[in-house]
């Protein structure tokens, strides 16, 4: 059925609602799974690396395909790309729910990651198309982030509650959300299309580089980083990354215009996106295992222990919009990084016999700080490009964010495999806190070019 553009053009709220639902279901799926990992292992088997791949199979495809899906969204239209991604994500969720084995579950999670990769850039592109004014667009991006914040708040508790009944329910919950998103999508204006050939070589080299790097980090913790197979994977990752950069520099239709990285602002905020997401995903992954395996909490109790961090994020998200308008993007990014560093340093320094309730409270700055950094990071990058390239810009920033999430789980898991659980946890948190402080200092010079939204 052909939609009349004039009938839908004045419905930016429909675009925002669709974008929020998309980010909600994508973020929910990333959060809800963590508290169910021990139950999944009890049912399907598998060691630590298997649990990592349940998380990383999703985040890896999510990050590896962001660049492709960003340009795909620009070429076929954000509305169509979003619809395709949501259908695939919903079907893959059903496949995960009925997985007969760990391998089948990881395969389903991989398909979910592909669907999520199509949803996220197109959701932001829909916002870019619907809101031409920078101030309104900045507020819309914050509310888009609210969808993820609500998911972060609901995910651990809902995951714990559903796991008490059957861990498979954590995937079935995606089905009604996906259906609702597709219904609202019918009210969104058709998106402009920019037909152009796909950069298949660039996409293949990007996927190979990210997959081999992540696989090498995860499996290297089990068999040794000096083993020939792991060294071969790291070599493959390096060569693929070099081939990708050369393809983008010389190709006629590159996925990523390398000129975007000449901006110091863009390069800095992309580095911040990687580290902040590594910290957030790392905390969720490690603390889910810590509460259950080290402190004897149930899945539901673990979800409730995450509630102070995640619920406060959801409540403070609207405040982030006002603070961004008043103080500017960079001030928010610096404040967010400092808060995350404080929370990570607290987790690093807490004694082993600390009350788990106090541990849960110390996690709060990590979540709040992360929620303060995401909207201004995205707004800074999206403001650099015209609307017709919004999908590509969204793909770049979300690649950085999801790459951080994948590497965070992989690296933190490797630290656990190599030594005592508590020692590995502390090394991971302490190192990340230092990295955030360094990036916060590197962000300060960007204020000269940053102007608060009016």
C-alpha positions as a Markdown table, in Angstrom:
| # | Residue | x | y | z |
|---|---|---|---|---|
| 1 | Unk | 0.0 | 0.0 | 0.0 |
| 2 | Unk | 1.3 | 3.4 | -1.0 |
| 3 | Unk | 1.2 | 6.1 | 1.7 |
| 4 | Unk | 0.5 | 9.7 | 1.0 |
| 5 | Unk | 3.4 | 11.7 | 2.4 |
| 6 | Unk | 1.2 | 14.7 | 3.1 |
| 7 | Unk | -1.0 | 12.6 | 5.3 |
| 8 | Unk | 1.9 | 11.7 | 7.6 |
| 9 | Unk | 4.2 | 14.7 | 7.3 |
| 10 | Unk | 2.9 | 16.5 | 10.4 |
| 11 | Unk | 3.3 | 13.5 | 12.7 |
| 12 | Unk | 6.8 | 13.9 | 14.3 |
| 13 | Unk | 5.4 | 12.4 | 17.5 |
| 14 | Unk | 4.7 | 9.1 | 15.7 |
| 15 | Unk | 8.3 | 9.0 | 14.5 |
| 16 | Unk | 9.5 | 9.7 | 18.1 |
| 17 | Unk | 7.2 | 7.0 | 19.5 |
| 18 | Unk | 8.5 | 4.5 | 17.0 |
| 19 | Unk | 12.1 | 5.4 | 17.7 |
| 20 | Unk | 11.5 | 5.1 | 21.5 |
| 21 | Unk | 9.9 | 1.7 | 21.1 |
| 22 | Unk | 12.7 | 0.5 | 18.9 |
| 23 | Unk | 15.4 | 1.6 | 21.4 |
| 24 | Unk | 13.4 | 0.2 | 24.2 |
| 25 | Unk | 13.1 | -3.3 | 22.9 |
| 26 | Unk | 16.7 | -3.3 | 21.7 |
| 27 | Unk | 18.0 | -2.1 | 25.1 |
| 28 | Unk | 15.6 | -4.4 | 27.0 |
| 29 | Unk | 17.0 | -7.5 | 25.2 |
| 30 | Unk | 20.5 | -6.5 | 26.1 |
| 31 | Unk | 19.7 | -6.1 | 29.8 |
| 32 | Unk | 17.1 | -8.7 | 30.5 |
| 33 | Unk | 19.3 | -11.6 | 29.5 |
| 34 | Unk | 22.1 | -11.1 | 32.0 |
| 35 | Unk | 20.3 | -12.1 | 35.1 |
| 36 | Unk | 19.0 | -15.3 | 33.4 |
| 37 | Unk | 22.5 | -16.5 | 32.5 |
| 38 | Unk | 23.0 | -19.0 | 35.4 |
| 39 | Unk | 19.6 | -20.5 | 34.7 |
| 40 | Unk | 20.3 | -20.8 | 31.0 |
| 41 | Unk | 23.6 | -22.6 | 31.9 |
| 42 | Unk | 21.7 | -25.0 | 34.2 |
| 43 | Unk | 19.3 | -25.8 | 31.4 |
| 44 | Unk | 21.4 | -25.8 | 28.3 |
| 45 | Unk | 24.9 | -26.3 | 29.7 |
| 46 | Unk | 28.1 | -24.4 | 28.7 |
| 47 | Unk | 30.9 | -22.6 | 30.5 |
| 48 | Unk | 31.8 | -19.0 | 31.0 |
| 49 | Unk | 32.7 | -18.5 | 27.3 |
| 50 | Unk | 29.3 | -19.9 | 26.3 |
| 51 | Unk | 27.6 | -17.4 | 28.6 |
| 52 | Unk | 29.7 | -14.6 | 27.1 |
| 53 | Unk | 28.6 | -15.6 | 23.6 |
| 54 | Unk | 24.9 | -15.4 | 24.6 |
| 55 | Unk | 25.6 | -11.7 | 25.4 |
| 56 | Unk | 28.3 | -11.0 | 22.8 |
| 57 | Unk | 26.6 | -12.9 | 19.9 |
| 58 | Unk | 23.9 | -10.2 | 20.1 |
| 59 | Unk | 26.2 | -7.2 | 20.8 |
| 60 | Unk | 28.8 | -8.3 | 18.2 |
| 61 | Unk | 26.4 | -8.4 | 15.3 |
| 62 | Unk | 24.7 | -5.2 | 16.6 |
| 63 | Unk | 28.0 | -3.4 | 16.4 |
| 64 | Unk | 29.5 | -5.0 | 13.3 |
| 65 | Unk | 26.4 | -4.2 | 11.2 |
| 66 | Unk | 25.8 | -0.7 | 12.4 |
| 67 | Unk | 27.8 | 0.8 | 9.5 |
| 68 | Unk | 26.0 | -1.3 | 6.9 |
| 69 | Unk | 22.6 | -0.6 | 8.4 |
| 70 | Unk | 23.2 | 3.1 | 8.6 |
| 71 | Unk | 23.9 | 3.4 | 4.9 |
| 72 | Unk | 21.2 | 0.8 | 4.2 |
| 73 | Unk | 18.7 | 3.1 | 6.0 |
| 74 | Unk | 19.8 | 6.1 | 3.9 |
| 75 | Unk | 19.5 | 4.2 | 0.7 |
| 76 | Unk | 16.1 | 2.4 | 1.1 |
| 77 | Unk | 14.6 | 4.9 | 3.6 |
| 78 | Unk | 14.6 | 4.9 | 7.4 |
| 79 | Unk | 11.0 | 3.8 | 7.6 |
| 80 | Unk | 11.5 | 0.7 | 5.5 |
| 81 | Unk | 14.8 | -0.2 | 7.2 |
| 82 | Unk | 13.2 | 0.1 | 10.6 |
| 83 | Unk | 10.3 | -2.1 | 9.6 |
| 84 | Unk | 12.6 | -4.8 | 8.2 |
| 85 | Unk | 14.7 | -4.8 | 11.3 |
| 86 | Unk | 11.7 | -5.0 | 13.7 |
| 87 | Unk | 10.2 | -8.0 | 11.9 |
| 88 | Unk | 13.6 | -9.8 | 11.9 |
| 89 | Unk | 14.1 | -9.0 | 15.6 |
| 90 | Unk | 10.7 | -10.2 | 16.6 |
| 91 | Unk | 11.0 | -13.5 | 14.7 |
| 92 | Unk | 14.5 | -14.1 | 16.1 |
| 93 | Unk | 13.2 | -13.5 | 19.6 |
| 94 | Unk | 10.7 | -16.3 | 19.1 |
| 95 | Unk | 13.5 | -18.5 | 17.9 |
| 96 | Unk | 15.5 | -17.8 | 21.0 |
| 97 | Unk | 12.5 | -18.6 | 23.2 |
| 98 | Unk | 12.2 | -22.1 | 21.7 |
| 99 | Unk | 16.0 | -22.9 | 21.4 |
| 100 | Unk | 16.7 | -26.6 | 22.1 |
| 101 | Unk | 20.4 | -26.1 | 22.7 |
| 102 | Unk | 23.0 | -23.5 | 23.6 |
| 103 | Unk | 24.2 | -23.3 | 20.0 |
| 104 | Unk | 20.7 | -22.6 | 18.7 |
| 105 | Unk | 20.3 | -19.9 | 21.4 |
| 106 | Unk | 23.5 | -18.2 | 20.3 |
| 107 | Unk | 22.4 | -18.4 | 16.7 |
| 108 | Unk | 19.1 | -16.8 | 17.6 |
| 109 | Unk | 20.8 | -14.1 | 19.6 |
| 110 | Unk | 23.0 | -13.4 | 16.5 |
| 111 | Unk | 19.9 | -12.9 | 14.4 |
| 112 | Unk | 18.4 | -10.6 | 17.1 |
| 113 | Unk | 21.6 | -8.6 | 16.8 |
| 114 | Unk | 21.2 | -8.2 | 13.1 |
| 115 | Unk | 17.6 | -7.0 | 13.6 |
| 116 | Unk | 18.7 | -4.6 | 16.3 |
| 117 | Unk | 21.4 | -3.2 | 14.0 |
| 118 | Unk | 18.8 | -2.3 | 11.5 |
| 119 | Unk | 16.5 | -0.8 | 14.1 |
| 120 | Unk | 18.8 | 1.6 | 15.8 |
| 121 | Unk | 20.3 | 3.8 | 13.1 |
| 122 | Unk | 16.9 | 4.0 | 11.3 |
| 123 | Unk | 15.2 | 5.0 | 14.5 |
| 124 | Unk | 17.6 | 8.0 | 14.9 |
| 125 | Unk | 17.2 | 8.8 | 11.2 |
| 126 | Unk | 13.5 | 9.0 | 11.7 |
| 127 | Unk | 14.0 | 11.6 | 14.5 |
| 128 | Unk | 16.5 | 13.5 | 12.3 |
| 129 | Unk | 13.8 | 13.6 | 9.5 |
| 130 | Unk | 11.0 | 14.6 | 11.8 |
| 131 | Unk | 12.7 | 17.4 | 13.7 |
| 132 | Unk | 14.6 | 20.0 | 11.7 |
| 133 | Unk | 15.2 | 22.4 | 14.6 |
| 134 | Unk | 18.4 | 21.5 | 16.5 |
| 135 | Unk | 16.9 | 22.2 | 19.9 |
| 136 | Unk | 13.8 | 20.2 | 19.3 |
| 137 | Unk | 15.9 | 17.4 | 17.8 |
| 138 | Unk | 18.2 | 17.4 | 20.9 |
| 139 | Unk | 15.2 | 17.0 | 23.2 |
| 140 | Unk | 13.8 | 14.3 | 21.0 |
| 141 | Unk | 17.1 | 12.4 | 21.2 |
| 142 | Unk | 16.9 | 12.6 | 25.0 |
| 143 | Unk | 13.4 | 11.1 | 24.9 |
| 144 | Unk | 14.7 | 8.5 | 22.5 |
| 145 | Unk | 17.2 | 7.7 | 25.2 |
| 146 | Unk | 14.4 | 7.5 | 27.7 |
| 147 | Unk | 13.2 | 4.3 | 25.9 |
| 148 | Unk | 16.6 | 2.8 | 26.6 |
| 149 | Unk | 16.6 | 4.0 | 30.2 |
| 150 | Unk | 13.2 | 2.5 | 30.9 |
| 151 | Unk | 14.4 | -0.7 | 29.4 |
| 152 | Unk | 17.5 | -0.6 | 31.6 |
| 153 | Unk | 15.3 | -0.1 | 34.7 |
| 154 | Unk | 12.8 | -2.8 | 33.8 |
| 155 | Unk | 15.3 | -5.3 | 32.3 |
| 156 | Unk | 17.0 | -6.8 | 35.3 |
| 157 | Unk | 13.8 | -6.9 | 37.5 |
| 158 | Unk | 11.6 | -8.2 | 34.7 |
| 159 | Unk | 14.4 | -10.7 | 33.7 |
| 160 | Unk | 14.6 | -11.9 | 37.3 |
| 161 | Unk | 10.9 | -12.3 | 37.7 |
| 162 | Unk | 10.4 | -14.1 | 34.4 |
| 163 | Unk | 13.4 | -16.4 | 35.0 |
| 164 | Unk | 11.7 | -17.5 | 38.2 |
| 165 | Unk | 9.0 | -19.0 | 36.0 |
| 166 | Unk | 11.0 | -19.9 | 32.8 |
| 167 | Unk | 14.0 | -18.2 | 31.3 |
| 168 | Unk | 12.5 | -18.6 | 27.8 |
| 169 | Unk | 9.8 | -15.9 | 28.7 |
| 170 | Unk | 12.5 | -13.2 | 28.6 |
| 171 | Unk | 12.5 | -13.5 | 24.8 |
| 172 | Unk | 8.8 | -13.9 | 24.3 |
| 173 | Unk | 8.2 | -10.5 | 26.0 |
| 174 | Unk | 9.7 | -8.9 | 22.9 |
| 175 | Unk | 6.9 | -10.0 | 20.7 |
| 176 | Unk | 4.1 | -7.6 | 21.9 |
| 177 | Unk | 6.5 | -4.7 | 21.9 |
| 178 | Unk | 7.6 | -5.5 | 18.3 |
| 179 | Unk | 4.0 | -5.7 | 17.2 |
| 180 | Unk | 3.1 | -2.4 | 18.8 |
| 181 | Unk | 6.1 | -0.7 | 17.1 |
| 182 | Unk | 5.0 | -2.0 | 13.7 |
| 183 | Unk | 1.5 | -0.7 | 14.3 |
| 184 | Unk | 2.7 | 2.8 | 15.1 |
| 185 | Unk | 5.2 | 2.7 | 12.2 |
| 186 | Unk | 2.2 | 2.8 | 9.8 |
| 187 | Unk | 1.6 | 6.4 | 11.0 |
| 188 | Unk | 5.1 | 7.6 | 10.2 |
| 189 | Unk | 5.8 | 9.6 | 7.0 |
| 190 | Unk | 7.6 | 7.7 | 4.2 |
| 191 | Unk | 11.3 | 8.4 | 4.3 |
| 192 | Unk | 13.4 | 9.8 | 1.4 |
| 193 | Unk | 15.6 | 7.3 | -0.4 |
| 194 | Unk | 19.2 | 7.8 | -1.6 |
| 195 | Unk | 19.9 | 4.9 | -4.0 |
| 196 | Unk | 23.6 | 4.0 | -4.3 |
| 197 | Unk | 25.7 | 0.8 | -4.5 |
| 198 | Unk | 26.6 | -0.9 | -1.3 |
| 199 | Unk | 30.1 | -1.1 | -0.1 |
| 200 | Unk | 30.1 | -4.9 | 0.2 |
| 201 | Unk | 33.9 | -5.2 | 0.6 |
| 202 | Unk | 33.9 | -2.6 | 3.4 |
| 203 | Unk | 31.1 | -4.4 | 5.2 |
| 204 | Unk | 32.7 | -7.8 | 5.0 |
| 205 | Unk | 36.1 | -6.5 | 6.3 |
| 206 | Unk | 34.3 | -4.6 | 9.1 |
| 207 | Unk | 32.5 | -7.7 | 10.3 |
| 208 | Unk | 35.6 | -9.9 | 10.0 |
| 209 | Unk | 37.7 | -7.4 | 11.9 |
| 210 | Unk | 35.2 | -7.1 | 14.8 |
| 211 | Unk | 34.3 | -10.7 | 15.0 |
| 212 | Unk | 37.8 | -12.0 | 15.0 |
| 213 | Unk | 39.0 | -9.5 | 17.6 |
| 214 | Unk | 36.1 | -10.3 | 19.9 |
| 215 | Unk | 36.3 | -14.1 | 19.4 |
| 216 | Unk | 40.1 | -13.9 | 20.1 |
| 217 | Unk | 39.6 | -12.0 | 23.3 |
| 218 | Unk | 36.9 | -14.4 | 24.6 |
| 219 | Unk | 38.5 | -17.7 | 23.6 |
| 220 | Unk | 42.0 | -16.5 | 24.4 |
| 221 | Unk | 41.1 | -16.4 | 28.0 |
| 222 | Unk | 40.4 | -20.1 | 27.8 |
| 223 | Unk | 43.2 | -21.5 | 25.7 |
| 224 | Unk | 45.9 | -18.8 | 26.1 |
| 225 | Unk | 46.6 | -15.6 | 24.2 |
| 226 | Unk | 49.9 | -17.0 | 22.9 |
| 227 | Unk | 48.3 | -19.9 | 21.1 |
| 228 | Unk | 48.7 | -20.0 | 17.3 |
| 229 | Unk | 44.9 | -19.9 | 16.7 |
| 230 | Unk | 44.4 | -16.8 | 18.9 |
| 231 | Unk | 47.4 | -15.0 | 17.4 |
| 232 | Unk | 46.0 | -15.9 | 13.9 |
| 233 | Unk | 42.7 | -14.3 | 14.9 |
| 234 | Unk | 44.3 | -11.1 | 16.1 |
| 235 | Unk | 46.3 | -10.9 | 12.9 |
| 236 | Unk | 43.2 | -11.4 | 10.9 |
| 237 | Unk | 41.5 | -8.6 | 12.8 |
| 238 | Unk | 44.4 | -6.2 | 12.2 |
| 239 | Unk | 44.6 | -7.0 | 8.4 |
| 240 | Unk | 40.8 | -6.7 | 8.0 |
| 241 | Unk | 40.8 | -3.4 | 9.8 |
| 242 | Unk | 43.5 | -2.1 | 7.5 |
| 243 | Unk | 41.6 | -3.4 | 4.5 |
| 244 | Unk | 38.5 | -1.7 | 5.7 |
| 245 | Unk | 40.1 | 1.7 | 6.1 |
| 246 | Unk | 41.7 | 1.5 | 2.7 |
| 247 | Unk | 38.4 | 0.6 | 1.2 |
| 248 | Unk | 36.7 | 3.6 | 2.8 |
| 249 | Unk | 39.5 | 5.9 | 1.6 |
| 250 | Unk | 39.5 | 4.7 | -2.0 |
| 251 | Unk | 36.0 | 3.3 | -2.7 |
| 252 | Unk | 33.5 | 5.2 | -4.8 |
| 253 | Unk | 30.7 | 4.5 | -2.4 |
| 254 | Unk | 32.2 | 4.0 | 1.1 |
| 255 | Unk | 30.0 | 3.2 | 4.0 |
| 256 | Unk | 31.8 | 5.7 | 6.2 |
| 257 | Unk | 33.1 | 9.0 | 4.8 |
| 258 | Unk | 36.6 | 9.2 | 6.5 |
| 259 | Unk | 36.3 | 13.0 | 6.4 |
| 260 | Unk | 33.9 | 12.6 | 9.4 |
| 261 | Unk | 36.8 | 11.6 | 11.6 |
| 262 | Unk | 38.9 | 14.7 | 10.8 |
| 263 | Unk | 36.7 | 16.5 | 13.3 |
| 264 | Unk | 38.4 | 16.4 | 16.7 |
| 265 | Unk | 34.9 | 16.6 | 18.3 |
| 266 | Unk | 33.7 | 13.5 | 16.5 |
| 267 | Unk | 36.9 | 11.5 | 17.1 |
| 268 | Unk | 36.8 | 12.3 | 20.8 |
| 269 | Unk | 33.2 | 11.5 | 21.4 |
| 270 | Unk | 33.5 | 8.2 | 19.5 |
| 271 | Unk | 36.3 | 7.2 | 21.9 |
| 272 | Unk | 34.1 | 8.2 | 24.8 |
| 273 | Unk | 31.2 | 6.1 | 23.5 |
| 274 | Unk | 33.4 | 3.0 | 23.3 |
| 275 | Unk | 34.7 | 3.3 | 26.9 |
| 276 | Unk | 31.4 | 4.3 | 28.5 |
| 277 | Unk | 29.5 | 1.5 | 26.9 |
| 278 | Unk | 32.3 | -1.0 | 27.9 |
| 279 | Unk | 31.9 | 0.2 | 31.4 |
| 280 | Unk | 28.1 | 0.0 | 31.5 |
| 281 | Unk | 27.9 | -3.5 | 29.8 |
| 282 | Unk | 30.8 | -4.7 | 31.9 |
| 283 | Unk | 29.1 | -3.7 | 35.1 |
| 284 | Unk | 25.9 | -5.4 | 34.2 |
| 285 | Unk | 27.6 | -8.6 | 33.1 |
| 286 | Unk | 30.0 | -8.9 | 36.0 |
| 287 | Unk | 27.6 | -7.8 | 38.7 |
| 288 | Unk | 25.0 | -10.2 | 37.5 |
| 289 | Unk | 27.5 | -13.1 | 37.9 |
| 290 | Unk | 28.8 | -11.6 | 41.2 |
| 291 | Unk | 25.5 | -11.3 | 42.9 |
| 292 | Unk | 24.4 | -14.8 | 42.0 |
| 293 | Unk | 27.7 | -16.8 | 42.0 |
| 294 | Unk | 29.7 | -15.0 | 44.7 |
| 295 | Unk | 26.9 | -13.7 | 47.0 |
| 296 | Unk | 24.2 | -16.4 | 46.5 |
| 297 | Unk | 21.4 | -14.1 | 45.3 |
| 298 | Unk | 18.6 | -15.5 | 43.1 |
| 299 | Unk | 17.8 | -14.1 | 39.7 |
| 300 | Unk | 14.9 | -12.1 | 41.0 |
| 301 | Unk | 17.0 | -10.7 | 43.9 |
| 302 | Unk | 19.7 | -9.8 | 41.4 |
| 303 | Unk | 17.2 | -7.9 | 39.3 |
| 304 | Unk | 16.0 | -6.0 | 42.4 |
| 305 | Unk | 19.6 | -5.2 | 43.3 |
| 306 | Unk | 20.0 | -3.5 | 39.9 |
| 307 | Unk | 16.9 | -1.4 | 40.5 |
| 308 | Unk | 18.5 | 1.5 | 42.4 |
| 309 | Unk | 20.9 | 2.1 | 39.4 |
| 310 | Unk | 18.4 | 1.5 | 36.6 |
| 311 | Unk | 15.3 | 3.1 | 38.0 |
| 312 | Unk | 17.2 | 6.3 | 38.9 |
| 313 | Unk | 18.5 | 6.4 | 35.3 |
| 314 | Unk | 14.9 | 6.4 | 34.0 |
| 315 | Unk | 13.7 | 9.0 | 36.4 |
| 316 | Unk | 16.6 | 11.4 | 35.7 |
| 317 | Unk | 16.5 | 11.0 | 31.9 |
| 318 | Unk | 14.1 | 14.0 | 31.3 |
| 319 | Unk | 16.4 | 16.1 | 33.5 |
| 320 | Unk | 19.2 | 15.3 | 31.1 |
| 321 | Unk | 17.3 | 17.2 | 28.4 |
| 322 | Unk | 17.1 | 20.4 | 30.4 |
| 323 | Unk | 20.7 | 20.2 | 31.6 |
| 324 | Unk | 21.9 | 19.7 | 28.0 |
| 325 | Unk | 20.0 | 22.8 | 26.9 |
| 326 | Unk | 21.4 | 24.8 | 29.8 |
| 327 | Unk | 25.0 | 23.7 | 30.0 |
| 328 | Unk | 25.8 | 22.3 | 26.5 |
| 329 | Unk | 26.8 | 18.9 | 25.2 |
| 330 | Unk | 30.4 | 18.7 | 26.4 |
| 331 | Unk | 29.6 | 19.7 | 30.0 |
| 332 | Unk | 27.1 | 16.8 | 30.2 |
| 333 | Unk | 29.6 | 14.4 | 28.7 |
| 334 | Unk | 32.3 | 15.3 | 31.2 |
| 335 | Unk | 30.0 | 15.1 | 34.1 |
| 336 | Unk | 28.7 | 11.7 | 33.0 |
| 337 | Unk | 32.2 | 10.3 | 32.7 |
| 338 | Unk | 33.2 | 11.6 | 36.1 |
| 339 | Unk | 30.1 | 10.0 | 37.7 |
| 340 | Unk | 30.9 | 6.7 | 36.0 |
| 341 | Unk | 34.5 | 6.8 | 37.2 |
| 342 | Unk | 33.3 | 7.5 | 40.8 |
| 343 | Unk | 31.0 | 4.5 | 40.7 |
| 344 | Unk | 33.6 | 2.2 | 39.2 |
| 345 | Unk | 36.3 | 3.3 | 41.7 |
| 346 | Unk | 33.8 | 2.6 | 44.5 |
| 347 | Unk | 33.2 | -1.0 | 43.2 |
| 348 | Unk | 37.0 | -1.4 | 42.8 |
| 349 | Unk | 37.7 | -0.4 | 46.5 |
| 350 | Unk | 34.8 | -2.0 | 48.3 |
| 351 | Unk | 35.8 | -4.8 | 50.7 |
| 352 | Unk | 34.8 | -8.3 | 49.8 |
| 353 | Unk | 32.4 | -8.6 | 52.7 |
| 354 | Unk | 30.5 | -5.4 | 51.9 |
| 355 | Unk | 26.7 | -5.6 | 52.2 |
| 356 | Unk | 25.2 | -6.4 | 48.8 |
| 357 | Unk | 22.8 | -3.5 | 49.3 |
| 358 | Unk | 25.7 | -1.1 | 49.6 |
| 359 | Unk | 27.2 | -2.6 | 46.5 |
| 360 | Unk | 23.9 | -1.9 | 44.7 |
| 361 | Unk | 24.0 | 1.7 | 45.8 |
| 362 | Unk | 27.6 | 2.2 | 44.7 |
| 363 | Unk | 26.5 | 1.0 | 41.2 |
| 364 | Unk | 24.2 | 4.0 | 40.9 |
| 365 | Unk | 26.7 | 6.6 | 39.6 |
| 366 | Unk | 27.7 | 4.2 | 36.8 |
| 367 | Unk | 24.1 | 4.1 | 35.4 |
| 368 | Unk | 23.4 | 7.8 | 36.0 |
| 369 | Unk | 26.7 | 8.8 | 34.4 |
| 370 | Unk | 26.1 | 6.6 | 31.4 |
| 371 | Unk | 22.6 | 8.2 | 30.9 |
| 372 | Unk | 24.1 | 11.6 | 31.0 |
| 373 | Unk | 26.7 | 10.9 | 28.2 |
| 374 | Unk | 24.6 | 9.1 | 25.6 |
| 375 | Unk | 22.2 | 11.9 | 24.4 |
| 376 | Unk | 24.9 | 14.6 | 24.1 |
| 377 | Unk | 27.3 | 12.2 | 22.3 |
| 378 | Unk | 24.6 | 11.3 | 19.8 |
| 379 | Unk | 23.5 | 14.9 | 19.4 |
| 380 | Unk | 27.0 | 16.1 | 18.7 |
| 381 | Unk | 27.5 | 13.6 | 15.9 |
| 382 | Unk | 24.1 | 14.0 | 14.4 |
| 383 | Unk | 24.5 | 17.8 | 14.2 |
| 384 | Unk | 27.5 | 17.3 | 12.0 |
| 385 | Unk | 25.6 | 15.9 | 9.1 |
| 386 | Unk | 22.6 | 16.8 | 6.9 |
| 387 | Unk | 19.4 | 14.8 | 7.2 |
| 388 | Unk | 20.0 | 12.7 | 4.2 |
| 389 | Unk | 23.2 | 11.2 | 5.8 |
| 390 | Unk | 21.6 | 10.8 | 9.2 |
| 391 | Unk | 21.5 | 7.0 | 8.9 |
| 392 | Unk | 25.3 | 6.9 | 8.2 |
| 393 | Unk | 26.1 | 9.2 | 11.1 |
| 394 | Unk | 23.9 | 7.1 | 13.4 |
| 395 | Unk | 25.6 | 4.0 | 12.2 |
| 396 | Unk | 29.0 | 5.4 | 13.1 |
| 397 | Unk | 28.1 | 6.5 | 16.6 |
| 398 | Unk | 26.2 | 3.3 | 17.4 |
| 399 | Unk | 29.0 | 1.2 | 16.0 |
| 400 | Unk | 31.3 | 2.8 | 18.6 |
| 401 | Unk | 28.8 | 2.3 | 21.4 |
| 402 | Unk | 28.1 | -1.3 | 20.6 |
| 403 | Unk | 31.8 | -2.1 | 19.9 |
| 404 | Unk | 32.4 | -0.9 | 23.4 |
| 405 | Unk | 29.7 | -3.1 | 24.8 |
| 406 | Unk | 31.0 | -6.2 | 23.0 |
| 407 | Unk | 34.6 | -5.6 | 24.0 |
| 408 | Unk | 33.6 | -4.7 | 27.5 |
| 409 | Unk | 32.0 | -8.1 | 28.1 |
| 410 | Unk | 34.8 | -9.9 | 26.2 |
| 411 | Unk | 37.6 | -8.2 | 28.1 |
| 412 | Unk | 36.0 | -8.3 | 31.5 |
| 413 | Unk | 35.1 | -12.0 | 31.0 |
| 414 | Unk | 38.8 | -12.7 | 30.0 |
| 415 | Unk | 39.9 | -11.0 | 33.3 |
| 416 | Unk | 37.6 | -13.4 | 35.2 |
| 417 | Unk | 38.9 | -16.4 | 33.4 |
| 418 | Unk | 42.5 | -15.6 | 34.1 |
| 419 | Unk | 42.4 | -15.3 | 37.9 |
| 420 | Unk | 40.3 | -15.1 | 41.0 |
| 421 | Unk | 36.8 | -13.6 | 40.4 |
| 422 | Unk | 37.2 | -10.7 | 42.8 |
| 423 | Unk | 40.7 | -9.8 | 41.5 |
| 424 | Unk | 39.5 | -9.8 | 37.9 |
| 425 | Unk | 36.5 | -7.7 | 38.8 |
| 426 | Unk | 38.6 | -5.1 | 40.5 |
| 427 | Unk | 41.2 | -4.9 | 37.8 |
| 428 | Unk | 38.5 | -4.4 | 35.2 |
| 429 | Unk | 36.7 | -1.7 | 37.1 |
| 430 | Unk | 39.8 | 0.1 | 38.2 |
| 431 | Unk | 41.3 | 0.2 | 34.7 |
| 432 | Unk | 38.1 | 1.5 | 33.2 |
| 433 | Unk | 37.8 | 4.2 | 35.8 |
| 434 | Unk | 41.2 | 5.5 | 34.9 |
| 435 | Unk | 40.4 | 5.5 | 31.2 |
| 436 | Unk | 37.2 | 7.5 | 31.9 |
| 437 | Unk | 39.2 | 10.2 | 33.8 |
| 438 | Unk | 41.7 | 10.5 | 31.0 |
| 439 | Unk | 38.8 | 10.9 | 28.4 |
| 440 | Unk | 37.1 | 13.4 | 30.6 |
| 441 | Unk | 40.2 | 15.6 | 30.6 |
| 442 | Unk | 40.5 | 15.2 | 26.8 |
| 443 | Unk | 36.9 | 16.3 | 26.5 |
| 444 | Unk | 37.4 | 19.7 | 28.2 |
| 445 | Unk | 39.0 | 21.5 | 25.2 |
| 446 | Unk | 35.9 | 20.7 | 23.1 |
| 447 | Unk | 33.9 | 23.2 | 25.1 |
| 448 | Unk | 35.4 | 26.0 | 23.0 |
| 449 | Unk | 33.4 | 24.8 | 20.0 |
| 450 | Unk | 30.3 | 23.8 | 21.9 |
| 451 | Unk | 27.3 | 26.0 | 22.4 |
| 452 | Unk | 24.4 | 25.2 | 24.5 |
| 453 | Unk | 21.2 | 24.6 | 22.6 |
| 454 | Unk | 18.7 | 27.4 | 22.5 |
